[in-house]
Structures are given as C-alpha cells and as structure tokens.
Amino acid sequence: MWPTAEERGVEPGPQARQDGGGSRRSSDAGRSAAAAAAVTRERPSPYDPGRGSATQVPGSRSEVGGRLGTMARAGMERWRDRLALVTGASGGIGAAVARALVQQGLKVVGCARTVGNIEELAAECKSAGYPGTLIPYKCDLSSEEDILSMFSAVRSQYSGVDICINNAGLARADTLLSGSTSGWKDMFNVNVLALSICTREAYQSMKERKVDDGHIININSMSGHRVVPQSMTHFYSATKYAVTALTEGLRQELREAQTHIRATCISPGLVETQFAFKLHDKDPEKAAATYEHIKCLKPEDVAEAVIYVLSTAPHVQIGDIQMRPTEQVT
C-alpha cells in the first residue's frame, strides 16, 4: 500500500538506514571474460583494506559511479522516466539498486514490508537532485494478495512496470535434518514464489501495454551455483538453485513468445549487508565474523552490474553474471 502521511512520519535524513527488443541470441556475460571484467574488477577496497570490495566506487560510499557508471549513462537514456519495480528496497542491495536507477532518471517503486528506510532514501534522492523518483510501497512479498494489490496500484497510477528487479530474499538457519517447516516455507515463499509471482505480473503488465523491450532481473546468489558445506544454508541454497532454473526457463518462454523482453540473473558472492545478522540473529559475533574473513562485495557493486545489464543494446541478451569477492583477508 502507498503509506499515508501519518504512517510515514519520517524526517528526510542524509542517508538511508540499512536493514538488513531484438535478437534472442544469448551473450552470456557470466561466461564472457570481457563482460566479467567490466562487472567484477577485483581490486582492494579504497575505503578499508580489511573489508575490501570487488569494484572500486569513487566518491561517497552511497554513490554508484566510476568508469562503469559513466559508460552506462548513454545506454540508460532509453529508460529515463520509465518505471522499475525493486523488491526488498529497504536496505542492502535493493536500496543501492533503487538509488542507482533514480540517479539514471527512472521512476522506481521500491517495496518492502516496512518502508521507513525507503522513505528516507527517497528524501535523500530528492535532496540530491537526482532526475528520477523513488516511490515507497509497503508490501509483504510472502502474501500473493499484497503482491497483486501492488501491481494493481502501479497499473492505476503509473501505467505499469517496464523493469522488474526481483531482489528480495531471506535465509533462515534451518538445516535439512532438523530445520523447521515454517522456516523452509518462509524461504520458499519469498525466494521462489514471490519472485515468480512478480515475474508473471511484470510480464503481463508489459504485454498488455505492448512493451517489447522490458527487462526482468533476478538478483540471485553464488549459492544458486554451488553448495557450500554449511548446513544452515543448504535449504537457502536450494531456493537459489531454483532462481537459476527459473531465470533460464523464463528466458526460454520469452523466446517462445517471440518477445524481446529480456531476462537476466545476477549472482553475487558475499555482499556486506545485514543479511548475516538476520541469519545469525542470536549470535551477532558470528554474524560479524562472516564479513571479516573475506573481502566482501558492496551493495553498490551489484547495483553497478544492474546498470550495466540495463544499458546494453536491446538485442543483447545477458543471461547470467556471477560476481565473486576478492581474496581472503590474511
């Protein structure tokens, strides 16, 4: 739902808090060395050598820029004033992606179960003079009714969705041998079903308006490509393998439908967000240690990959981008 003035009650802050057309021939950037180099430039972090980053982001830590951002602007002109939906936009990767798109002049509907952080980010973007607009929307992605209501509201007020970025995801520390069924359901409902419902509704929105150059981007994980020996992440990994299969299946169905709407999967490795603190909510020291042993990617690195994908020519199909952090901290 669009938050009312009473619900918002948020003073504009300087920085958002962190929660947590053409040929269908595939140019798979995940397997292309040139594209991978453009997306994951492995170099030490300019901010803190103990934390690190896979992509150097100049200027403020909230700014998506650098050589990739500059190159992307020309290709992003066709998206100006069009509408993108970003799920899970209240923090981390989702907030960084929403900001990057607003910087490029898009109208962005950012949804999450709580929208306070998105409202702060919207105020920040407006204060910074970015050409686009961030529109907070309260939506529980575990509820199909909420999702359908959101798409209906977008249709009635903004015509429809041109870009759908399925970013929302969650993990529960529920193992395969002793995990709770409720924890498994939580992960499946958001990571798989919500993504699929948003994808279906976004495609239908594009189809009914004869939008033939739309883009659906699934923010996946390297856990959707390999299973690590950590029992509490095994069910989560299964949901991410599902995202890998769903994205390829979507690409095939779009080709069969003879549409030029594109589908892309972006699979980052460890990204420094609140994710580990939510997974290890009862052990903050263990959560903090997760980010101390590896030079992590930053949310802005993933946002740069999104801008890169969207800026490519309409006839270019980027199937999968895999992003890995740099070497371990000694």
Short mmCIF file of C-alpha atoms in Angstrom, two decimals:
data_model
loop_
_atom_site.label_atom_id
_atom_site.label_comp_id
_atom_site.label_asym_id
_atom_site.label_seq_id
_atom_site.Cartn_x
_atom_site.Cartn_y
_atom_site.Cartn_z
CA MET A 1 0.00 0.00 0.00
CA TRP A 2 1.09 3.58 -0.53
CA PRO A 3 1.96 4.83 3.01
CA THR A 4 -0.15 7.66 4.36
CA ALA A 5 1.36 10.84 5.76
CA GLU A 6 0.62 9.59 9.27
CA GLU A 7 2.33 6.27 8.59
CA ARG A 8 5.37 7.94 7.11
CA GLY A 9 6.21 10.41 9.85
CA VAL A 10 9.83 10.37 8.69
CA GLU A 11 12.05 13.42 8.62
CA PRO A 12 14.23 13.47 5.48
CA GLY A 13 17.62 12.17 6.54
CA PRO A 14 21.04 12.46 4.93
CA GLN A 15 21.35 8.72 4.47
CA ALA A 16 19.02 5.75 4.48
CA ARG A 17 19.45 3.24 7.27
CA GLN A 18 20.42 -0.25 6.30
CA ASP A 19 18.07 -3.14 7.03
CA GLY A 20 19.24 -5.96 6.89
CA GLY A 21 13.88 -5.91 -28.39
CA GLY A 22 15.95 -7.68 -30.96
CA SER A 23 17.78 -10.94 -31.50
CA ARG A 24 17.36 -13.66 -28.88
CA ARG A 25 20.92 -14.85 -29.38
CA SER A 26 22.47 -15.08 -25.94
CA SER A 27 25.60 -13.15 -24.96
CA ASP A 28 26.17 -14.78 -21.60
CA ALA A 29 28.18 -12.27 -19.60
CA GLY A 30 28.67 -14.78 -16.83
CA ARG A 31 30.91 -16.75 -19.15
CA SER A 32 32.38 -13.81 -21.01
CA ALA A 33 35.74 -12.72 -19.68
CA ALA A 34 35.34 -9.23 -21.06
CA ALA A 35 31.94 -8.70 -19.50
CA ALA A 36 33.03 -10.25 -16.24
CA ALA A 37 35.99 -7.91 -16.11
CA ALA A 38 33.66 -4.98 -16.70
CA VAL A 39 31.42 -6.03 -13.82
CA THR A 40 33.82 -7.52 -11.29
CA ARG A 41 37.02 -5.55 -11.26
CA GLU A 42 38.90 -7.32 -8.49
CA ARG A 43 40.86 -4.76 -6.53
CA PRO A 44 41.29 -3.82 -2.87
CA SER A 45 38.75 -1.53 -1.30
CA PRO A 46 39.69 2.15 -1.35
CA TYR A 47 37.93 2.56 1.98
CA ASP A 48 39.18 -0.16 4.25
CA PRO A 49 41.70 -2.85 3.25
CA GLY A 50 40.23 -5.06 5.94
CA ARG A 51 36.81 -5.07 4.33
CA GLY A 52 37.52 -4.77 0.65
CA SER A 53 35.38 -4.60 -2.44
CA ALA A 54 35.19 -6.22 -5.84
CA THR A 55 34.55 -2.90 -7.56
CA GLN A 56 36.06 0.45 -6.70
CA VAL A 57 33.34 3.03 -6.25
CA PRO A 58 34.67 6.57 -6.21
CA GLY A 59 33.16 9.40 -4.21
CA SER A 60 30.73 8.73 -1.40
CA ARG A 61 30.03 5.17 -0.38
CA SER A 62 26.40 5.57 -1.40
CA GLU A 63 27.26 6.73 -4.92
CA VAL A 64 27.13 4.38 -7.89
CA GLY A 65 29.71 5.79 -10.28
CA GLY A 66 33.16 5.15 -11.66
CA ARG A 67 34.02 4.11 -15.17
CA LEU A 68 31.16 1.61 -15.44
CA GLY A 69 28.56 4.12 -14.26
CA THR A 70 29.83 6.74 -16.71
CA MET A 71 29.80 4.28 -19.61
CA ALA A 72 26.32 3.12 -18.71
CA ARG A 73 24.65 6.53 -18.87
CA ALA A 74 24.39 6.69 -22.67
CA GLY A 75 22.74 3.28 -22.80
CA MET A 76 20.40 4.20 -19.95
CA GLU A 77 18.81 7.14 -21.76
CA ARG A 78 16.03 4.97 -23.21
CA TRP A 79 14.91 4.07 -19.68
CA ARG A 80 14.51 7.66 -18.49
CA ASP A 81 11.05 8.32 -16.99
CA ARG A 82 10.08 4.65 -17.28
CA LEU A 83 9.10 2.60 -14.27
CA ALA A 84 11.14 -0.01 -12.44
CA LEU A 85 9.98 -2.17 -9.55
CA VAL A 86 12.63 -3.12 -6.99
CA THR A 87 11.63 -5.61 -4.31
CA GLY A 88 13.36 -5.64 -0.94
CA ALA A 89 14.37 -2.00 -1.34
CA SER A 90 14.59 -1.09 2.34
CA GLY A 91 18.31 -1.81 2.62
CA GLY A 92 21.38 -3.53 1.25
CA ILE A 93 21.38 -4.42 -2.43
CA GLY A 94 17.79 -3.32 -3.01
CA ALA A 95 18.42 0.19 -1.66
CA ALA A 96 21.61 0.53 -3.71
CA VAL A 97 19.82 -0.59 -6.89
CA ALA A 98 16.90 1.77 -6.26
CA ARG A 99 19.27 4.69 -5.75
CA ALA A 100 21.24 3.85 -8.91
CA LEU A 101 18.09 3.75 -11.03
CA VAL A 102 16.83 7.06 -9.63
CA GLN A 103 20.23 8.54 -10.48
CA GLN A 104 19.62 7.42 -14.06
CA GLY A 105 16.25 9.19 -14.22
CA LEU A 106 13.81 6.32 -13.69
CA LYS A 107 10.64 6.23 -11.63
CA VAL A 108 11.30 3.47 -9.10
CA VAL A 109 8.73 1.73 -6.95
CA GLY A 110 10.68 0.33 -4.03
CA CYS A 111 8.76 -2.16 -1.94
CA ALA A 112 9.33 -3.86 1.40
CA ARG A 113 7.34 -4.89 4.46
CA THR A 114 8.44 -1.69 6.20
CA VAL A 115 9.03 1.48 4.20
CA GLY A 116 10.66 3.85 6.68
CA ASN A 117 14.12 3.33 5.20
CA ILE A 118 12.79 3.68 1.66
CA GLU A 119 11.13 6.95 2.58
CA GLU A 120 14.42 8.24 3.95
CA LEU A 121 16.21 7.15 0.78
CA ALA A 122 13.52 8.83 -1.35
CA ALA A 123 14.03 12.09 0.56
CA GLU A 124 17.79 11.77 0.16
CA CYS A 125 17.49 11.21 -3.59
CA LYS A 126 15.19 14.21 -3.93
CA SER A 127 17.53 16.40 -1.88
CA ALA A 128 20.48 15.30 -4.04
CA GLY A 129 18.63 16.44 -7.15
CA TYR A 130 18.62 13.06 -8.89
CA PRO A 131 16.47 13.15 -12.05
CA GLY A 132 14.35 10.15 -11.13
CA THR A 133 11.86 9.49 -8.33
CA LEU A 134 11.72 6.81 -5.65
CA ILE A 135 8.21 5.77 -4.65
CA PRO A 136 7.96 3.72 -1.42
CA TYR A 137 5.35 0.97 -1.34
CA LYS A 138 4.50 -1.26 1.62
CA CYS A 139 4.18 -4.88 0.52
CA ASP A 140 4.55 -8.23 2.26
CA LEU A 141 6.04 -10.39 -0.50
CA SER A 142 5.04 -13.58 1.31
CA SER A 143 1.43 -12.65 0.50
CA GLU A 144 0.21 -13.06 -3.07
CA GLU A 145 -2.70 -10.76 -2.26
CA ASP A 146 -0.25 -8.00 -1.30
CA ILE A 147 1.77 -8.50 -4.49
CA LEU A 148 -1.29 -8.40 -6.74
CA SER A 149 -2.55 -5.30 -4.94
CA MET A 150 0.82 -3.62 -5.52
CA PHE A 151 0.77 -4.34 -9.26
CA SER A 152 -2.82 -3.11 -9.45
CA ALA A 153 -1.83 0.15 -7.75
CA VAL A 154 1.15 0.60 -10.08
CA ARG A 155 -1.12 -0.04 -13.08
CA SER A 156 -3.70 2.50 -11.99
CA GLN A 157 -1.25 5.25 -11.02
CA TYR A 158 1.77 4.72 -13.25
CA SER A 159 0.51 2.62 -16.20
CA GLY A 160 2.68 -0.40 -15.45
CA VAL A 161 6.11 -1.94 -14.92
CA ASP A 162 8.87 -1.75 -17.55
CA ILE A 163 11.66 -3.23 -15.42
CA CYS A 164 11.20 -5.77 -12.64
CA ILE A 165 14.13 -6.37 -10.32
CA ASN A 166 13.44 -9.32 -8.04
CA ASN A 167 15.87 -8.59 -5.24
CA ALA A 168 14.04 -9.59 -2.06
CA GLY A 169 15.31 -12.73 -0.40
CA LEU A 170 15.76 -14.21 3.05
CA ALA A 171 17.52 -17.03 4.83
CA ARG A 172 16.63 -18.96 7.93
CA ALA A 173 19.10 -21.04 9.92
CA ASP A 174 17.05 -24.20 9.35
CA THR A 175 19.06 -27.26 8.38
CA LEU A 176 17.78 -30.14 6.28
CA LEU A 177 17.97 -32.64 9.13
CA SER A 178 16.45 -30.59 11.94
CA GLY A 179 15.09 -27.37 10.44
CA SER A 180 11.57 -26.14 10.98
CA THR A 181 8.98 -26.45 8.25
CA SER A 182 7.95 -22.85 8.91
CA GLY A 183 11.50 -21.67 8.23
CA TRP A 184 11.63 -23.61 4.96
CA LYS A 185 8.26 -22.15 3.94
CA ASP A 186 9.43 -18.61 4.71
CA MET A 187 12.41 -19.02 2.40
CA PHE A 188 10.43 -20.72 -0.36
CA ASN A 189 7.59 -18.20 -0.24
CA VAL A 190 9.86 -15.16 -0.67
CA ASN A 191 12.85 -16.52 -2.61
CA VAL A 192 10.87 -18.61 -5.11
CA LEU A 193 7.12 -17.93 -5.11
CA ALA A 194 7.24 -14.13 -4.67
CA LEU A 195 9.89 -13.88 -7.38
CA SER A 196 7.74 -15.99 -9.72
CA ILE A 197 4.55 -14.02 -8.98
CA CYS A 198 6.31 -10.67 -9.53
CA THR A 199 7.82 -12.00 -12.76
CA ARG A 200 4.43 -13.17 -14.05
CA GLU A 201 2.69 -9.92 -13.16
CA ALA A 202 5.50 -7.79 -14.61
CA TYR A 203 5.38 -9.71 -17.89
CA GLN A 204 1.59 -9.39 -18.08
CA SER A 205 1.94 -5.65 -17.41
CA MET A 206 4.39 -5.33 -20.27
CA LYS A 207 2.33 -7.49 -22.61
CA GLU A 208 -0.95 -5.62 -22.10
CA ARG A 209 0.81 -2.31 -22.86
CA LYS A 210 2.74 -3.80 -25.83
CA VAL A 211 6.08 -3.11 -24.14
CA ASP A 212 8.53 -5.27 -26.08
CA ASP A 213 11.82 -4.05 -24.60
CA GLY A 214 11.22 -4.65 -20.89
CA HIS A 215 13.68 -6.38 -18.61
CA ILE A 216 13.32 -8.80 -15.70
CA ILE A 217 16.39 -9.11 -13.49
CA ASN A 218 16.65 -11.69 -10.73
CA ILE A 219 19.18 -10.96 -8.01
CA ASN A 220 20.35 -14.48 -7.28
CA SER A 221 23.40 -15.68 -5.35
CA MET A 222 26.51 -17.78 -5.89
CA SER A 223 24.64 -20.16 -3.58
CA GLY A 224 22.49 -20.84 -6.63
CA HIS A 225 25.53 -22.29 -8.41
CA ARG A 226 27.35 -24.26 -5.70
CA VAL A 227 26.54 -25.77 -2.30
CA VAL A 228 28.89 -24.81 0.49
CA PRO A 229 29.49 -27.10 3.48
CA GLN A 230 27.43 -25.02 5.90
CA SER A 231 24.33 -26.89 6.99
CA MET A 232 22.26 -23.83 7.88
CA THR A 233 22.49 -22.53 4.29
CA HIS A 234 21.52 -25.71 2.44
CA PHE A 235 17.78 -25.04 2.10
CA TYR A 236 18.52 -21.41 1.23
CA SER A 237 20.90 -22.67 -1.47
CA ALA A 238 18.13 -24.89 -2.85
CA THR A 239 15.88 -21.84 -3.27
CA LYS A 240 18.68 -20.04 -5.11
CA TYR A 241 19.23 -23.01 -7.42
CA ALA A 242 15.54 -22.63 -8.17
CA VAL A 243 16.14 -18.99 -9.14
CA THR A 244 18.86 -20.11 -11.56
CA ALA A 245 16.45 -22.57 -13.19
CA LEU A 246 13.56 -20.09 -13.17
CA THR A 247 15.62 -17.42 -14.93
CA GLU A 248 16.71 -19.77 -17.71
CA GLY A 249 13.17 -21.11 -18.02
CA LEU A 250 11.89 -17.53 -18.24
CA ARG A 251 14.38 -16.72 -21.00
CA GLN A 252 13.18 -19.73 -22.98
CA GLU A 253 9.50 -18.87 -22.54
CA LEU A 254 10.10 -15.26 -23.58
CA ARG A 255 11.81 -16.51 -26.73
CA GLU A 256 8.91 -18.88 -27.44
CA ALA A 257 6.53 -15.93 -27.01
CA GLN A 258 8.57 -14.10 -29.67
CA THR A 259 9.08 -11.11 -27.42
CA HIS A 260 12.22 -9.06 -26.99
CA ILE A 261 11.71 -8.71 -23.23
CA ARG A 262 14.95 -9.83 -21.62
CA ALA A 263 15.72 -11.92 -18.54
CA THR A 264 18.95 -11.75 -16.57
CA CYS A 265 20.28 -13.41 -13.44
CA ILE A 266 22.90 -11.61 -11.32
CA SER A 267 24.61 -13.88 -8.81
CA PRO A 268 26.87 -12.11 -6.30
CA GLY A 269 29.03 -13.85 -3.75
CA LEU A 270 29.23 -12.49 -0.22
CA VAL A 271 27.89 -8.93 -0.05
CA GLU A 272 28.35 -6.79 3.04
CA THR A 273 24.79 -6.13 4.17
CA GLN A 274 22.67 -7.01 7.21
CA PHE A 275 22.00 -10.45 5.71
CA ALA A 276 24.32 -12.39 8.06
CA PHE A 277 22.98 -10.55 11.10
CA LYS A 278 19.46 -11.65 10.21
CA LEU A 279 20.60 -15.24 9.58
CA HIS A 280 22.56 -15.35 12.86
CA ASP A 281 20.17 -13.14 14.79
CA LYS A 282 21.01 -14.85 18.07
CA ASP A 283 24.78 -14.69 17.57
CA PRO A 284 25.90 -11.22 16.40
CA GLU A 285 29.58 -12.11 16.87
CA LYS A 286 29.23 -14.97 14.41
CA ALA A 287 27.39 -12.67 12.01
CA ALA A 288 30.15 -10.06 12.21
CA ALA A 289 32.81 -12.73 11.67
CA THR A 290 31.12 -13.66 8.39
CA TYR A 291 32.31 -10.37 6.90
CA GLU A 292 35.77 -10.39 8.47
CA HIS A 293 37.33 -13.36 6.68
CA ILE A 294 36.56 -12.38 3.09
CA LYS A 295 36.84 -9.11 1.24
CA CYS A 296 33.16 -8.66 0.54
CA LEU A 297 31.33 -7.12 -2.34
CA LYS A 298 29.34 -4.00 -1.54
CA PRO A 299 25.69 -3.42 -2.46
CA GLU A 300 26.83 -0.69 -4.87
CA ASP A 301 28.84 -3.29 -6.81
CA VAL A 302 25.68 -5.24 -7.54
CA ALA A 303 23.87 -2.00 -8.42
CA GLU A 304 26.59 -1.27 -10.98
CA ALA A 305 26.01 -4.70 -12.52
CA VAL A 306 22.29 -3.91 -12.82
CA ILE A 307 23.05 -0.61 -14.58
CA TYR A 308 25.47 -2.41 -16.90
CA VAL A 309 22.85 -5.01 -17.85
CA LEU A 310 20.15 -2.40 -18.48
CA SER A 311 22.49 -0.21 -20.52
CA THR A 312 23.33 -2.88 -23.11
CA ALA A 313 21.75 -2.67 -26.56
CA PRO A 314 18.21 -4.12 -26.80
CA HIS A 315 19.41 -7.00 -28.98
CA VAL A 316 21.93 -8.19 -26.36
CA GLN A 317 20.73 -10.96 -24.05
CA ILE A 318 22.83 -11.24 -20.90
CA GLY A 319 21.90 -14.49 -19.25
CA ASP A 320 23.95 -14.70 -16.08
CA ILE A 321 26.51 -12.54 -14.30
CA GLN A 322 28.45 -14.16 -11.49
CA MET A 323 30.25 -11.83 -9.08
CA ARG A 324 32.79 -13.02 -6.55
CA PRO A 325 34.57 -11.20 -3.73
CA THR A 326 38.33 -10.88 -3.89
CA GLU A 327 40.88 -12.85 -1.87
CA GLN A 328 40.54 -13.73 1.78
CA VAL A 329 41.83 -11.30 4.37
CA THR A 330 45.07 -12.53 5.95
#
